[in-house]
Short mmCIF file of C-alpha atoms and ligand atoms in Angstrom, two decimals:
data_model
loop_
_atom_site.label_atom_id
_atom_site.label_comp_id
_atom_site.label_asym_id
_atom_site.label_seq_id
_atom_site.Cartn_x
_atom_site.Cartn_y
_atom_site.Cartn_z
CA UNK X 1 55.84 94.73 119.99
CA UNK X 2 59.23 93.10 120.71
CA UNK X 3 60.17 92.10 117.39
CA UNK X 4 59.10 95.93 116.12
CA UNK X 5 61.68 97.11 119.34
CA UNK X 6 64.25 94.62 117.83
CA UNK X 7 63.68 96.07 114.14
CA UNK X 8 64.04 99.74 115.41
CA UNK X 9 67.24 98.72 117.19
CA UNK X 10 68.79 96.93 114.47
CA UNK X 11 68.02 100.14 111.91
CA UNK X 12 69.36 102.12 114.32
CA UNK X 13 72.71 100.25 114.27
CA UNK X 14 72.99 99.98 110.73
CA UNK X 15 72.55 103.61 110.37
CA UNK X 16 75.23 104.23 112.49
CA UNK X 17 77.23 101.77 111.46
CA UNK X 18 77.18 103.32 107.91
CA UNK X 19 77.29 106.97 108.92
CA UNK X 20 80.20 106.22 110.62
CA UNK X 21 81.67 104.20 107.59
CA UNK X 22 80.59 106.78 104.73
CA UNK X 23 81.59 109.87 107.10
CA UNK X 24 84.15 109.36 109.22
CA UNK X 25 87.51 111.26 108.22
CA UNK X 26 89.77 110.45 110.98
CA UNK X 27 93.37 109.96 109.61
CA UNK X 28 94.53 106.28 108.83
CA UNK X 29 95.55 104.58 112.60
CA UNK X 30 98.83 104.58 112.78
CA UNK X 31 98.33 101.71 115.35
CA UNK X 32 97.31 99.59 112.14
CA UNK X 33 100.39 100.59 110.22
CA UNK X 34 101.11 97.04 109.36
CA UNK X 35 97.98 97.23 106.69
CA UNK X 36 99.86 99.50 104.76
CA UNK X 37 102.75 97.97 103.70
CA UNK X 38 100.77 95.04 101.61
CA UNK X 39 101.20 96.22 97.95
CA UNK X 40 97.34 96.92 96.54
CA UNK X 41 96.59 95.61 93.12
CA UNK X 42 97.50 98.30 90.20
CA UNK X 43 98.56 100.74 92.55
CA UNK X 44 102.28 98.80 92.80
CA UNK X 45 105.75 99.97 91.87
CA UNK X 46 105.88 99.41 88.90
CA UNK X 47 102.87 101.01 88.21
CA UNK X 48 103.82 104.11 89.81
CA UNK X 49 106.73 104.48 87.82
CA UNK X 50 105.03 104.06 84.96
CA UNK X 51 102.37 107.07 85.65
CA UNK X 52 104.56 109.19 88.29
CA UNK X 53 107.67 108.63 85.97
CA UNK X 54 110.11 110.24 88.61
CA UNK X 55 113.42 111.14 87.06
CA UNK X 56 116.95 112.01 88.28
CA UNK X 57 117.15 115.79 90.05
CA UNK X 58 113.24 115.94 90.36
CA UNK X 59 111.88 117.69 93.60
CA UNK X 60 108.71 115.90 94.60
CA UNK X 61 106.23 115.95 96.55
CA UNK X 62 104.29 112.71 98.33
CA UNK X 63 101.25 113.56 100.53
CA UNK X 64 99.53 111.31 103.13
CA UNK X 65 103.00 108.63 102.89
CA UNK X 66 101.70 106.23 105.49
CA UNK X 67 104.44 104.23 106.50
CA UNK X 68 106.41 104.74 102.88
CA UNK X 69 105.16 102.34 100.66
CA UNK X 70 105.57 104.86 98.12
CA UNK X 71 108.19 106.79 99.30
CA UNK X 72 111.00 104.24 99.85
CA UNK X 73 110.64 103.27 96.27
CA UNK X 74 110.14 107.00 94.37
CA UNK X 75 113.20 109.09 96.65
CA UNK X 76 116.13 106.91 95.17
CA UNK X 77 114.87 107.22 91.71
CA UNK X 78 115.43 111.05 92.61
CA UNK X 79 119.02 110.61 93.10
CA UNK X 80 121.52 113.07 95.09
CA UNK X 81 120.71 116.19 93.16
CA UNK X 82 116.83 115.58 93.90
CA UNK X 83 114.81 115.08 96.57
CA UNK X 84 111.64 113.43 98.08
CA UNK X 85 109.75 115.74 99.98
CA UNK X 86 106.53 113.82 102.88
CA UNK X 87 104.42 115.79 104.30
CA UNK X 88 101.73 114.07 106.53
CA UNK X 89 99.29 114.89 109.42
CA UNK X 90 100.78 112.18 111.70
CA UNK X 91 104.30 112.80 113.23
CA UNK X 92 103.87 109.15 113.79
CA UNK X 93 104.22 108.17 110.24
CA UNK X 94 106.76 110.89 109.50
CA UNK X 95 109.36 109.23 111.61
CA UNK X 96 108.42 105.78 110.29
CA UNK X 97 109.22 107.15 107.08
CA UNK X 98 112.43 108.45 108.04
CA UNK X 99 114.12 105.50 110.40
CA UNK X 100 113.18 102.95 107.35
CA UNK X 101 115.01 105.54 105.32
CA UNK X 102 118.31 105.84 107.22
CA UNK X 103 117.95 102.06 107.64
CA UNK X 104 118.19 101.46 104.02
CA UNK X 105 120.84 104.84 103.33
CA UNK X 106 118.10 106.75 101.78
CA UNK X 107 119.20 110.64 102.51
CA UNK X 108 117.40 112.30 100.34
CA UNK X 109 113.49 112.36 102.24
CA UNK X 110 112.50 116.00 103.97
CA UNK X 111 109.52 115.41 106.08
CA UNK X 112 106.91 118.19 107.20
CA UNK X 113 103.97 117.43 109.27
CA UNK X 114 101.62 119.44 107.82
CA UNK X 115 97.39 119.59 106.66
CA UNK X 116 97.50 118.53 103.11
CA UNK X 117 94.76 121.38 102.82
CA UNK X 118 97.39 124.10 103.64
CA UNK X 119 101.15 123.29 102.42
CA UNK X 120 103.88 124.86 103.71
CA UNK X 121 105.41 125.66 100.25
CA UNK X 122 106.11 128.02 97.97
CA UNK X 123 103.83 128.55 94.61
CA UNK X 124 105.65 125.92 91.91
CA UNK X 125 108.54 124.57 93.36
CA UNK X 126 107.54 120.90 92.91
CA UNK X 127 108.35 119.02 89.35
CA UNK X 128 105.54 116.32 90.19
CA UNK X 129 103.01 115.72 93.44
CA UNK X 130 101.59 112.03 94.28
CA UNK X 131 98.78 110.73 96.35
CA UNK X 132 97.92 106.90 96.79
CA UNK X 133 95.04 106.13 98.95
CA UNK X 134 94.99 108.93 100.80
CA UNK X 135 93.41 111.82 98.77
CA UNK X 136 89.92 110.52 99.44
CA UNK X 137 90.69 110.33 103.73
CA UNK X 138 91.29 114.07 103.57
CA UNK X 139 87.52 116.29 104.14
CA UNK X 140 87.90 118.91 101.52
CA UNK X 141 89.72 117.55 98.46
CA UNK X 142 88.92 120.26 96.75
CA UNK X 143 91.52 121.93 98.80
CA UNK X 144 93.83 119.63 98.30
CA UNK X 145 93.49 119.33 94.93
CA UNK X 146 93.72 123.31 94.55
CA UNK X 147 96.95 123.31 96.56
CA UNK X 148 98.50 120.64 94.72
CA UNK X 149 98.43 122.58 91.37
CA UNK X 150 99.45 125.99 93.24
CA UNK X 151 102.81 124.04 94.64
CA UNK X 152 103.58 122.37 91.06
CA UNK X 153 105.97 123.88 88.38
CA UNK X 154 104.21 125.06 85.17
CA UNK X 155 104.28 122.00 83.23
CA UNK X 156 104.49 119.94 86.60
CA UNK X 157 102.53 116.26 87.13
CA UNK X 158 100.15 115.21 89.63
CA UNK X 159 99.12 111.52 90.20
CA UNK X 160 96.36 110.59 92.19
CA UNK X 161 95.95 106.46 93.30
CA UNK X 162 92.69 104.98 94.34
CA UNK X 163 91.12 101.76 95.58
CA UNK X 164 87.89 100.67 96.37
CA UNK X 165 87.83 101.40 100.19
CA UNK X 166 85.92 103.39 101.96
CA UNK X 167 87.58 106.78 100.96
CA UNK X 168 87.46 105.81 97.67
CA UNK X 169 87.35 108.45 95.08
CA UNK X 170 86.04 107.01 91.55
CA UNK X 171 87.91 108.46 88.30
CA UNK X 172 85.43 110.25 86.81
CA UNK X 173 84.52 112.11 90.16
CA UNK X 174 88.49 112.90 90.54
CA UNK X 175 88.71 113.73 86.93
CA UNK X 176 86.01 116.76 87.46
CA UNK X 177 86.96 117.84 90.83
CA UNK X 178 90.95 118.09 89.12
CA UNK X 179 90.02 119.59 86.27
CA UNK X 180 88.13 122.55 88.46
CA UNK X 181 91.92 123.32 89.27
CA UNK X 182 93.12 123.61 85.76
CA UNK X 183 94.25 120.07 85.90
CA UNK X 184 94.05 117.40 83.64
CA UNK X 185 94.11 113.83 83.15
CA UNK X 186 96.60 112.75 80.43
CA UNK X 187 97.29 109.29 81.68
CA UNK X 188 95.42 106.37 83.57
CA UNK X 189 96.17 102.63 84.41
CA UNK X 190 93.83 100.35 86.37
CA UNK X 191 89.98 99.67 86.55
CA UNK X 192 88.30 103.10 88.40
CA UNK X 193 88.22 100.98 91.40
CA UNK X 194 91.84 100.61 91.79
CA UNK X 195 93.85 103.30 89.63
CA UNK X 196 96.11 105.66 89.50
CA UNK X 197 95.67 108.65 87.21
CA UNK X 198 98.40 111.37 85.79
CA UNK X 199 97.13 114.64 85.33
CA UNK X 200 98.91 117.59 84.01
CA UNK X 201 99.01 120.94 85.34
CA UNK X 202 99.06 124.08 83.18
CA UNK X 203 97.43 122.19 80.35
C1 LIG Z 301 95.67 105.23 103.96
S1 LIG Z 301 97.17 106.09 104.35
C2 LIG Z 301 98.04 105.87 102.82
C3 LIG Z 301 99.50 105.67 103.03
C4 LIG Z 301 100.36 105.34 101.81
N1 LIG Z 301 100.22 106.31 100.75
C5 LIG Z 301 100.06 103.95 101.30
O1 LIG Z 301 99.47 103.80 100.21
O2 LIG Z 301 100.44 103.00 101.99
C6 LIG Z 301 96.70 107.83 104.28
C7 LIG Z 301 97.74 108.77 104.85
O3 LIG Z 301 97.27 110.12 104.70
C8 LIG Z 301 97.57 110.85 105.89
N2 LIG Z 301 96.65 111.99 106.03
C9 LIG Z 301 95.34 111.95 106.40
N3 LIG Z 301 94.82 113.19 106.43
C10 LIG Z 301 95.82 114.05 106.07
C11 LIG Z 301 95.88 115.47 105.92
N4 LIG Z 301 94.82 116.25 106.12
N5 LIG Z 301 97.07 116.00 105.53
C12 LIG Z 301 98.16 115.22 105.31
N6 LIG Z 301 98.14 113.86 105.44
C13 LIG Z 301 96.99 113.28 105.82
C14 LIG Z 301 97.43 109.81 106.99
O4 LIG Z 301 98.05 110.18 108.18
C15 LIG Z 301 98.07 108.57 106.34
O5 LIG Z 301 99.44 108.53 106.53
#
């Protein structure tokens, strides 16, 4: 009778344990910020240039910059006619963002906090819109996805990256779910469990 108690219990755990790990949404703890700035495999600078291909006067957008992995890198590449432009639902990682920036003379970063679900911006004013591990924290990426290609010039460029966490998103999912949006993939690098995928808007 014990043991079968014991059994019972231990289910019981494990089903938590993995609702909790499959479901929960909660945005990435800002408390464990640290985490973020160690470079993933395939989804480094270098390959983001290669994919996101940010150019001189560009206006674009990052969502979900953490602690500005990403961001510290593509704004400069912008240069003094363009701009980098954060949004995030954590103030918290908004100014992180933005005292690394001054610290380093980077004056070209606008932050927002917004819901990546809702952006405060105006139909097609972005030349390109990026993502790295944080399109699959977000409940609804459908949403997102739909208010990426609304923000994004005609011809504009969204790239998605992805890793084998818990929130991750595998290519071929992200590939149907984008092209729902009348976007799609021209360009990929990495295995689908750590990528990062171009996809064209408009075409
Ligand atoms: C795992 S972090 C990724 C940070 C960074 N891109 C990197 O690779 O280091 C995900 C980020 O998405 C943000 N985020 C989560 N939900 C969001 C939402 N609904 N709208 C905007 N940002 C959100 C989190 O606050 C966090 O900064």
């Amino acid at each position: 009778m014990r043991k079968i108690h014991v059994g019972l219990l231990a289910g019981a755990a494990a089903a938590g344990a993995a609702a909790w790990w499959f479901g929960d949404r909660a945005p990435y703890p800002y408390a464990q910020r640290w985490l973020l700035d160690l470079p993933l495999p395939m989804l480094g600078a270098k390959q983001l240039d290669a994919v996101l291909d940010p150019r001189p006067g560009e206006r674009i957008l990052e969502i979900g910059p953490g602690t500005g992995l990403q961001a510290l890198h593509v704004a400069p590449a912008l240069g003094p006619r363009g701009g980098l432009d954060i949004v995030d639902i954590q103030q918290d990682m908004l100014d992180h963002v933005q005292r690394r920036a001054q610290d380093r003379g980077i004056d070209n970063i606008t932050a927002t906090r917004a819901d990546a679900r809702e952006l405060p911006f105006a139909d097609g004013c972005f030349d390109a819109v990026y993502l790295v591990t944080a399109l699959g924290e977000i409940p609804d990426q459908h949403a997102v996805l739909g208010e990426a290609a609304r923000v994004l010039t005609p011809q504009g460029r969204l790239v998605v990256g992805e890793f084998f966490d818990r929130h991750w998103i595998p290519r071929s999912r992200l590939r149907r779910m984008a092209d729902s949006h009348g976007l799609r993939m021209t360009t990929h690098r990495g295995p689908s469990l750590a990528y990062l995928a171009r996809f064209t808007a408009g075409g």
